Coordinates of C-alpha atoms and ligand atoms in Angstrom, one line a residue:
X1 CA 15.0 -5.3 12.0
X2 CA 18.4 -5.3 10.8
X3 CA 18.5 -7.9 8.4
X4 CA 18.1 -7.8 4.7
X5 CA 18.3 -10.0 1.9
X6 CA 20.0 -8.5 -1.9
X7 CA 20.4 -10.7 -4.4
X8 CA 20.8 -14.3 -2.7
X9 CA 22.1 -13.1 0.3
X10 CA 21.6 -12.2 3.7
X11 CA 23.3 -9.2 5.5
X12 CA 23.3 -6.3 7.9
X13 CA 20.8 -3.8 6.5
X14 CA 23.1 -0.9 6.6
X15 CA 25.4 -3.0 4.5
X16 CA 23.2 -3.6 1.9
X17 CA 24.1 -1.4 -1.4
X18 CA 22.6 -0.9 -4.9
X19 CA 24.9 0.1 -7.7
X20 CA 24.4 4.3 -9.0
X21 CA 23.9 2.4 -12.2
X22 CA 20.5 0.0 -11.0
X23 CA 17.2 1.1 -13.2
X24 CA 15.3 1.4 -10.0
X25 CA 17.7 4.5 -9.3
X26 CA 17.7 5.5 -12.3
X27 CA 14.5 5.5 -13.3
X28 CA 12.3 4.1 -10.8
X29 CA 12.2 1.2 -13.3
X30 CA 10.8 -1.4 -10.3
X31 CA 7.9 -2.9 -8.5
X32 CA 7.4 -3.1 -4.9
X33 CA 5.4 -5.0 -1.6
X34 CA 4.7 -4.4 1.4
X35 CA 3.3 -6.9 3.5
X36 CA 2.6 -6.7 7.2
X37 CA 3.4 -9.2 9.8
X38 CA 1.6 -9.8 12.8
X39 CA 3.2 -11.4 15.9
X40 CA 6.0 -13.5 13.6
X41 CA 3.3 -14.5 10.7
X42 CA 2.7 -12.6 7.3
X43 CA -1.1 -11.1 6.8
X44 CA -2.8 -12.2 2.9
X45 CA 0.8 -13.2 2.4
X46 CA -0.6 -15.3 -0.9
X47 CA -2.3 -12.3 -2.0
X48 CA 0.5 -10.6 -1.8
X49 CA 2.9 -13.0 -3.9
X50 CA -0.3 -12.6 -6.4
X51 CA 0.2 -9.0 -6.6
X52 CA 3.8 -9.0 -6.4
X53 CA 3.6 -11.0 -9.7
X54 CA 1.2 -8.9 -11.7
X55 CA 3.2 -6.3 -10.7
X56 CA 6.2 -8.1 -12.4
X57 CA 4.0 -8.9 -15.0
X58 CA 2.9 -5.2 -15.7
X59 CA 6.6 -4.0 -16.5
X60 CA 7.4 -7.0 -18.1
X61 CA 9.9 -8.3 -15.9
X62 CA 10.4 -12.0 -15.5
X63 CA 9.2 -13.2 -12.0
X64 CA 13.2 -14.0 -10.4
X65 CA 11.7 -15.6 -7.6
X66 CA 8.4 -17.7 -8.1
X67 CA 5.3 -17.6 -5.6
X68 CA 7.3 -20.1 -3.9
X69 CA 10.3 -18.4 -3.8
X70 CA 8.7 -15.4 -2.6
X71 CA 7.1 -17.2 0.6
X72 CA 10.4 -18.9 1.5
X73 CA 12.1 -15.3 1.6
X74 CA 9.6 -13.6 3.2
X75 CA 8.8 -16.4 5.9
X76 CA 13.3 -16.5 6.3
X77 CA 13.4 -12.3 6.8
X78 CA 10.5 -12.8 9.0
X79 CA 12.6 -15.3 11.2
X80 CA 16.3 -13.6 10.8
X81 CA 14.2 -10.0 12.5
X82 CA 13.0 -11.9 15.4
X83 CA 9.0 -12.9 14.4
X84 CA 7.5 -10.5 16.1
X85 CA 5.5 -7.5 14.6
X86 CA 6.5 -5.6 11.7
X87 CA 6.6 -5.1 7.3
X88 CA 8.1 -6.7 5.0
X89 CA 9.1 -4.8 1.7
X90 CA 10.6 -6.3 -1.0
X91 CA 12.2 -4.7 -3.9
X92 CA 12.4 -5.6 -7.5
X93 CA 14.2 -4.0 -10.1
X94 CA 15.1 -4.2 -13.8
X95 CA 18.9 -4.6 -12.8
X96 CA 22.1 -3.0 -13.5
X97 CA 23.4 -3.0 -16.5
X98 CA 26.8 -1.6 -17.9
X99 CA 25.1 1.7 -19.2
X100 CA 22.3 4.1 -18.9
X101 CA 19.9 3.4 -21.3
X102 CA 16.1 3.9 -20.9
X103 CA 15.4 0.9 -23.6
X104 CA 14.1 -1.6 -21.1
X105 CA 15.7 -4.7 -23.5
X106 CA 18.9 -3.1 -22.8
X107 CA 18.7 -4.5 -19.3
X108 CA 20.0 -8.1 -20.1
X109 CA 21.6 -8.9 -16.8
X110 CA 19.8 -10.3 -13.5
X111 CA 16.7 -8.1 -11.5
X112 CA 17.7 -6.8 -8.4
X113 CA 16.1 -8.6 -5.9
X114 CA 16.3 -6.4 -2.5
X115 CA 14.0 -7.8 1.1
X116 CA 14.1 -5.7 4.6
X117 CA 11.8 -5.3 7.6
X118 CA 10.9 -2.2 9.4
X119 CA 8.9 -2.2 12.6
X120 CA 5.1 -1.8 12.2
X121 CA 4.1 0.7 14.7
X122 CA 1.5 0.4 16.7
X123 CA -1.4 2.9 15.9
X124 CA -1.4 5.4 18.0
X125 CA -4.7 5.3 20.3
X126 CA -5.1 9.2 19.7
X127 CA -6.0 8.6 15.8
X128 CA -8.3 6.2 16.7
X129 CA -10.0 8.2 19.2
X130 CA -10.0 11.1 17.2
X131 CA -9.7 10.1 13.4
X132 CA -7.0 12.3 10.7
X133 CA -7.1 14.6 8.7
X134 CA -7.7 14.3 4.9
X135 CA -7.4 16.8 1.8
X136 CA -8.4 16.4 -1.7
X137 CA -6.2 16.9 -4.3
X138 CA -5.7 16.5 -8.5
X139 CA -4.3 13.3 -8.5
X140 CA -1.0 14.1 -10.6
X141 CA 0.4 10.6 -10.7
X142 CA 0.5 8.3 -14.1
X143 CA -2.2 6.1 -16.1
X144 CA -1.3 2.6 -14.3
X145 CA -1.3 2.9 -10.8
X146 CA -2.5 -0.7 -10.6
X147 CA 1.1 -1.6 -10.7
X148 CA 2.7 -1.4 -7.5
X149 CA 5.8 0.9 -8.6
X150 CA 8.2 2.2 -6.9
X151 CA 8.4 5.6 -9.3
X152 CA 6.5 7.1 -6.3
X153 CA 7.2 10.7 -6.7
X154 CA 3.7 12.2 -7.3
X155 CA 2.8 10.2 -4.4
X156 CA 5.9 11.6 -2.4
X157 CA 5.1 15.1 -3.2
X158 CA 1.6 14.5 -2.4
X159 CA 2.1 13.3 1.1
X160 CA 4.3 16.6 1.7
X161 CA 1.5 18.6 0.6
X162 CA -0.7 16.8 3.1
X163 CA 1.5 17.0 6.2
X164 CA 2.2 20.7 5.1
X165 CA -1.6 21.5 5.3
X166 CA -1.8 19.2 8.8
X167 CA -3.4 16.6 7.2
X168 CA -2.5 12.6 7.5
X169 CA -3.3 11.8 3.9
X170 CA -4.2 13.5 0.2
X171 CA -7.2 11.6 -1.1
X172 CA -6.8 12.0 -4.8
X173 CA -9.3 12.7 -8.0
X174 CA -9.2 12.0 -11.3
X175 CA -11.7 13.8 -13.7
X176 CA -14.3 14.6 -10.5
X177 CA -13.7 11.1 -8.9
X178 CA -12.1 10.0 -5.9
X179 CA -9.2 7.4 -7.0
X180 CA -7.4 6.5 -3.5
X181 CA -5.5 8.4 -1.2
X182 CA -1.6 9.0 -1.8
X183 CA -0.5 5.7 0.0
X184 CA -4.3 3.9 0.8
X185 CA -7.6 3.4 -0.6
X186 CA -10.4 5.1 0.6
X187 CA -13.7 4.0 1.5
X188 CA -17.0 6.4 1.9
X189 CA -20.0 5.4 4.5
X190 CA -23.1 7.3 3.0
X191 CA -26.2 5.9 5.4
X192 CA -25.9 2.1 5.6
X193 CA -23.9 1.2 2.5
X194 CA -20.1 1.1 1.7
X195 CA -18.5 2.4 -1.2
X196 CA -15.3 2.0 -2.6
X197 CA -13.9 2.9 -6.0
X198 CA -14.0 -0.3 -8.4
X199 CA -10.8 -2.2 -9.5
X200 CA -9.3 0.1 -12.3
X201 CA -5.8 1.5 -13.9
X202 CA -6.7 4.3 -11.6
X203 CA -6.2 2.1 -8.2
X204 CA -3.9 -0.1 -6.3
X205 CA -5.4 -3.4 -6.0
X206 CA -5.1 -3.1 -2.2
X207 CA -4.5 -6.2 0.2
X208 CA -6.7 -4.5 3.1
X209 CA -9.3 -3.2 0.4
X210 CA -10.2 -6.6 -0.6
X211 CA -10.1 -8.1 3.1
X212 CA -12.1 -5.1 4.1
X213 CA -14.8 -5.6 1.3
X214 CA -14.7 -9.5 2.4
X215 CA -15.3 -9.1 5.9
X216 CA -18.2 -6.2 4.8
X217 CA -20.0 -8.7 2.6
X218 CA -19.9 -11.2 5.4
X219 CA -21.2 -9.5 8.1
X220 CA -24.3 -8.4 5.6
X221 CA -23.2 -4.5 5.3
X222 CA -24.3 -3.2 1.6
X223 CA -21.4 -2.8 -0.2
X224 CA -21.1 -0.9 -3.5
X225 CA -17.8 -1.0 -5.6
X226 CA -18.6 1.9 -7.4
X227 CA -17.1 5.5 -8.8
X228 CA -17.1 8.2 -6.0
X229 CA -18.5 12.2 -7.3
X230 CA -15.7 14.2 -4.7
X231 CA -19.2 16.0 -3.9
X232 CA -20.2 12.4 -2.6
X233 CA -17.3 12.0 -0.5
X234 CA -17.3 15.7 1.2
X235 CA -21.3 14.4 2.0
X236 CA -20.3 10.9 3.2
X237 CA -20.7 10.0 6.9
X238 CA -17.9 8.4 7.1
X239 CA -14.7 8.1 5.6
X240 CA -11.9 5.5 5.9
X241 CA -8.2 5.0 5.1
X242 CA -6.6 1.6 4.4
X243 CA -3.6 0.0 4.0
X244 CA -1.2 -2.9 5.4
X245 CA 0.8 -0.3 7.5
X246 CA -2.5 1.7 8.7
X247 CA -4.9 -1.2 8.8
X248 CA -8.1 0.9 8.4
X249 CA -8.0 4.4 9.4
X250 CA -10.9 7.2 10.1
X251 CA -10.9 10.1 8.5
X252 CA -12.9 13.0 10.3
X253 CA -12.3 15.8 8.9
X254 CA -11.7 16.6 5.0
X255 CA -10.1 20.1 3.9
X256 CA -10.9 21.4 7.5
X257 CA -14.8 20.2 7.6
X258 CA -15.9 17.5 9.9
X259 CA -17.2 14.6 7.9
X260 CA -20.2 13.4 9.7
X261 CA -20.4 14.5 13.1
X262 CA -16.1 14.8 12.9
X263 CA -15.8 11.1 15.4
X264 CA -14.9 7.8 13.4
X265 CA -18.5 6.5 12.8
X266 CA -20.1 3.1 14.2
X267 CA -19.3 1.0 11.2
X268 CA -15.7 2.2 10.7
X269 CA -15.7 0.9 14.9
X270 CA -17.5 -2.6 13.8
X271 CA -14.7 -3.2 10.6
X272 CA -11.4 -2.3 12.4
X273 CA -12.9 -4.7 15.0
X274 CA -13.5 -7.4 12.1
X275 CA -10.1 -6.5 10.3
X276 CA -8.6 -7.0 14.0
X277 CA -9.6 -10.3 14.5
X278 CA -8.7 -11.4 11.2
X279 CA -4.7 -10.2 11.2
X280 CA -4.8 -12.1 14.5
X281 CA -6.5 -14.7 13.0
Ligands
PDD1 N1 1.0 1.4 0.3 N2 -2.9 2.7 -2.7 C1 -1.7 3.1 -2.7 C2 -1.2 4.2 -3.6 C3 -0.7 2.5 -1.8 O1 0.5 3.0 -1.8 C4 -1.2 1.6 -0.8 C5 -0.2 0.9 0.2 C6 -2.5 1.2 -0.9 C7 -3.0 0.1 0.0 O2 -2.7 -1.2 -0.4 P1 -2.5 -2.4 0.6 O3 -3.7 -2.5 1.4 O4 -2.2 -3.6 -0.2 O5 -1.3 -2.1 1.5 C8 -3.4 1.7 -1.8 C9 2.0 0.8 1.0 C10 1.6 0.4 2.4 C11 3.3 1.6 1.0 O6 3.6 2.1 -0.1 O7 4.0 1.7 2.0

């Protein structure tokens, strides 16, 4: 997982160096993916280019790559860290220009364009067995968190609070309803239907939320895209986690309560066996 890609180029990852003066240091004034690789070959890569450019889109920042651009480099970094399993982040920032200036115009020069891989580790068998731990929280972060930023620090400090109260994830609401968790979206089980929070500002247009919902619809499970009360979701049967790192995770307890009988539930068991099959596909 050593090699990276900044700016046109190739190079050990440890070499690779931003200026002090690049607006994604600055001022977190850049867009990110993540996209997980299975066994050499990129999951939803196309929905990830798609995001990737609505992303761009969302700060205004001119696509420096192209869809095709973007699968070329991924599919190369892929090769150049030995095809095997792992994620693939890419980087994209407004640039370093000569001064500090917020004034997005004043960026003139080229985007930053940074790619590296980090090994995908497995998950380990004992959060399956046993599900995480989840805790709500006021979800502090800002008004557009359908663009994939990197300004991540709500999120950051969110996590912290989680793994300070021995939980895996913060599951976040916004005026009494569940938005996602700090780095997934989160899906309720309440009797036999699914629910999810709709496609908003609010929410990360996640990769695995979509492929989840898909694979829902087509094995017949009633699925509901729908706003969650936070009463709803400390009443759900089940809970779930997912992302491209953590695939689709249980959650079995939530602020120190079992949710449901506290052991990931029969349909979270039947998706991660569809999601599976489908990243292997
Ligand atoms: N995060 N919501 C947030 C806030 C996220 O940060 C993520 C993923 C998701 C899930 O999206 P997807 O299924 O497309 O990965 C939802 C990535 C993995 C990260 O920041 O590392």
């Amino acid at each position: 997982m050593d090699t990276a890609y900044l700016n046109g180029r190739f190079l050990p990852l440890q070499e690779a160096q931003v200026p002090v003066l690049d607006r994604g240091f600055l001022f977190g004034d850049a867009v990110y993916e993540v996209i997980p690789v299975y066994d050499g070959r990129a999951y939803a890569l196309a929905d990830h280019i798609q995001r990737l450019g609505s992303s761009l889109r969302g700060i205004g920042l001119t696509d420096p790559l192209g869809p095709d651009g973007w699968t070329a480099l991924v599919t190369d970094l892929i090769a150049r860290n030995g095809n095997g399993d792992m994620a693939v982040y890419l980087q994209i920032t407004r640039g370093a220009p000569p001064r500090r200036d917020h004034r997005p115009a004043s960026a003139t020069g080229p985007a930053t364009v940074v790619g590296f891989c980090q090994t995908r580790p497995p998950v380990a068998a004992s959060l399956l067995e046993q599900g995480v731990a989840a805790v709500v929280r006021d979800d502090t972060r800002w008004a557009h968190c359908d663009i994939k930023s990197t300004a991540l620090l709500a999120n950051v400090l969110l996590a912290g609070d989680a793994q300070a109260n021995d939980a895996n994830e913060a599951i976040l609401v916004r005026d009494g309803r569940v938005t996602e968790g700090a780095s997934s979206n989160v899906f309720a089980v309440s009797g036999s239907t699914l629910i999810t929070p709709p496609l908003e500002a609010a929410i990360l247009p996640g990769i695995t939320r979509a492929r989840v919902l898909a694979l829902a619809r087509r094995a017949a499970v009633t699925v509901a895209e729908r706003p969650i009360p936070v009463a709803e979701l400390h009443a759900a049967d089940e809970i779930w986690l997912t992302s491209s790192t953590r695939e689709i995770f249980p959650v079995t307890r939530l602020d120190g309560t079992p949710v449901g009988p506290g052991r990931p539930g029969p349909l979270w068991t039947r998706m991660r066996a569809l999601l599976q099959a489908d990243t292997h596909d």
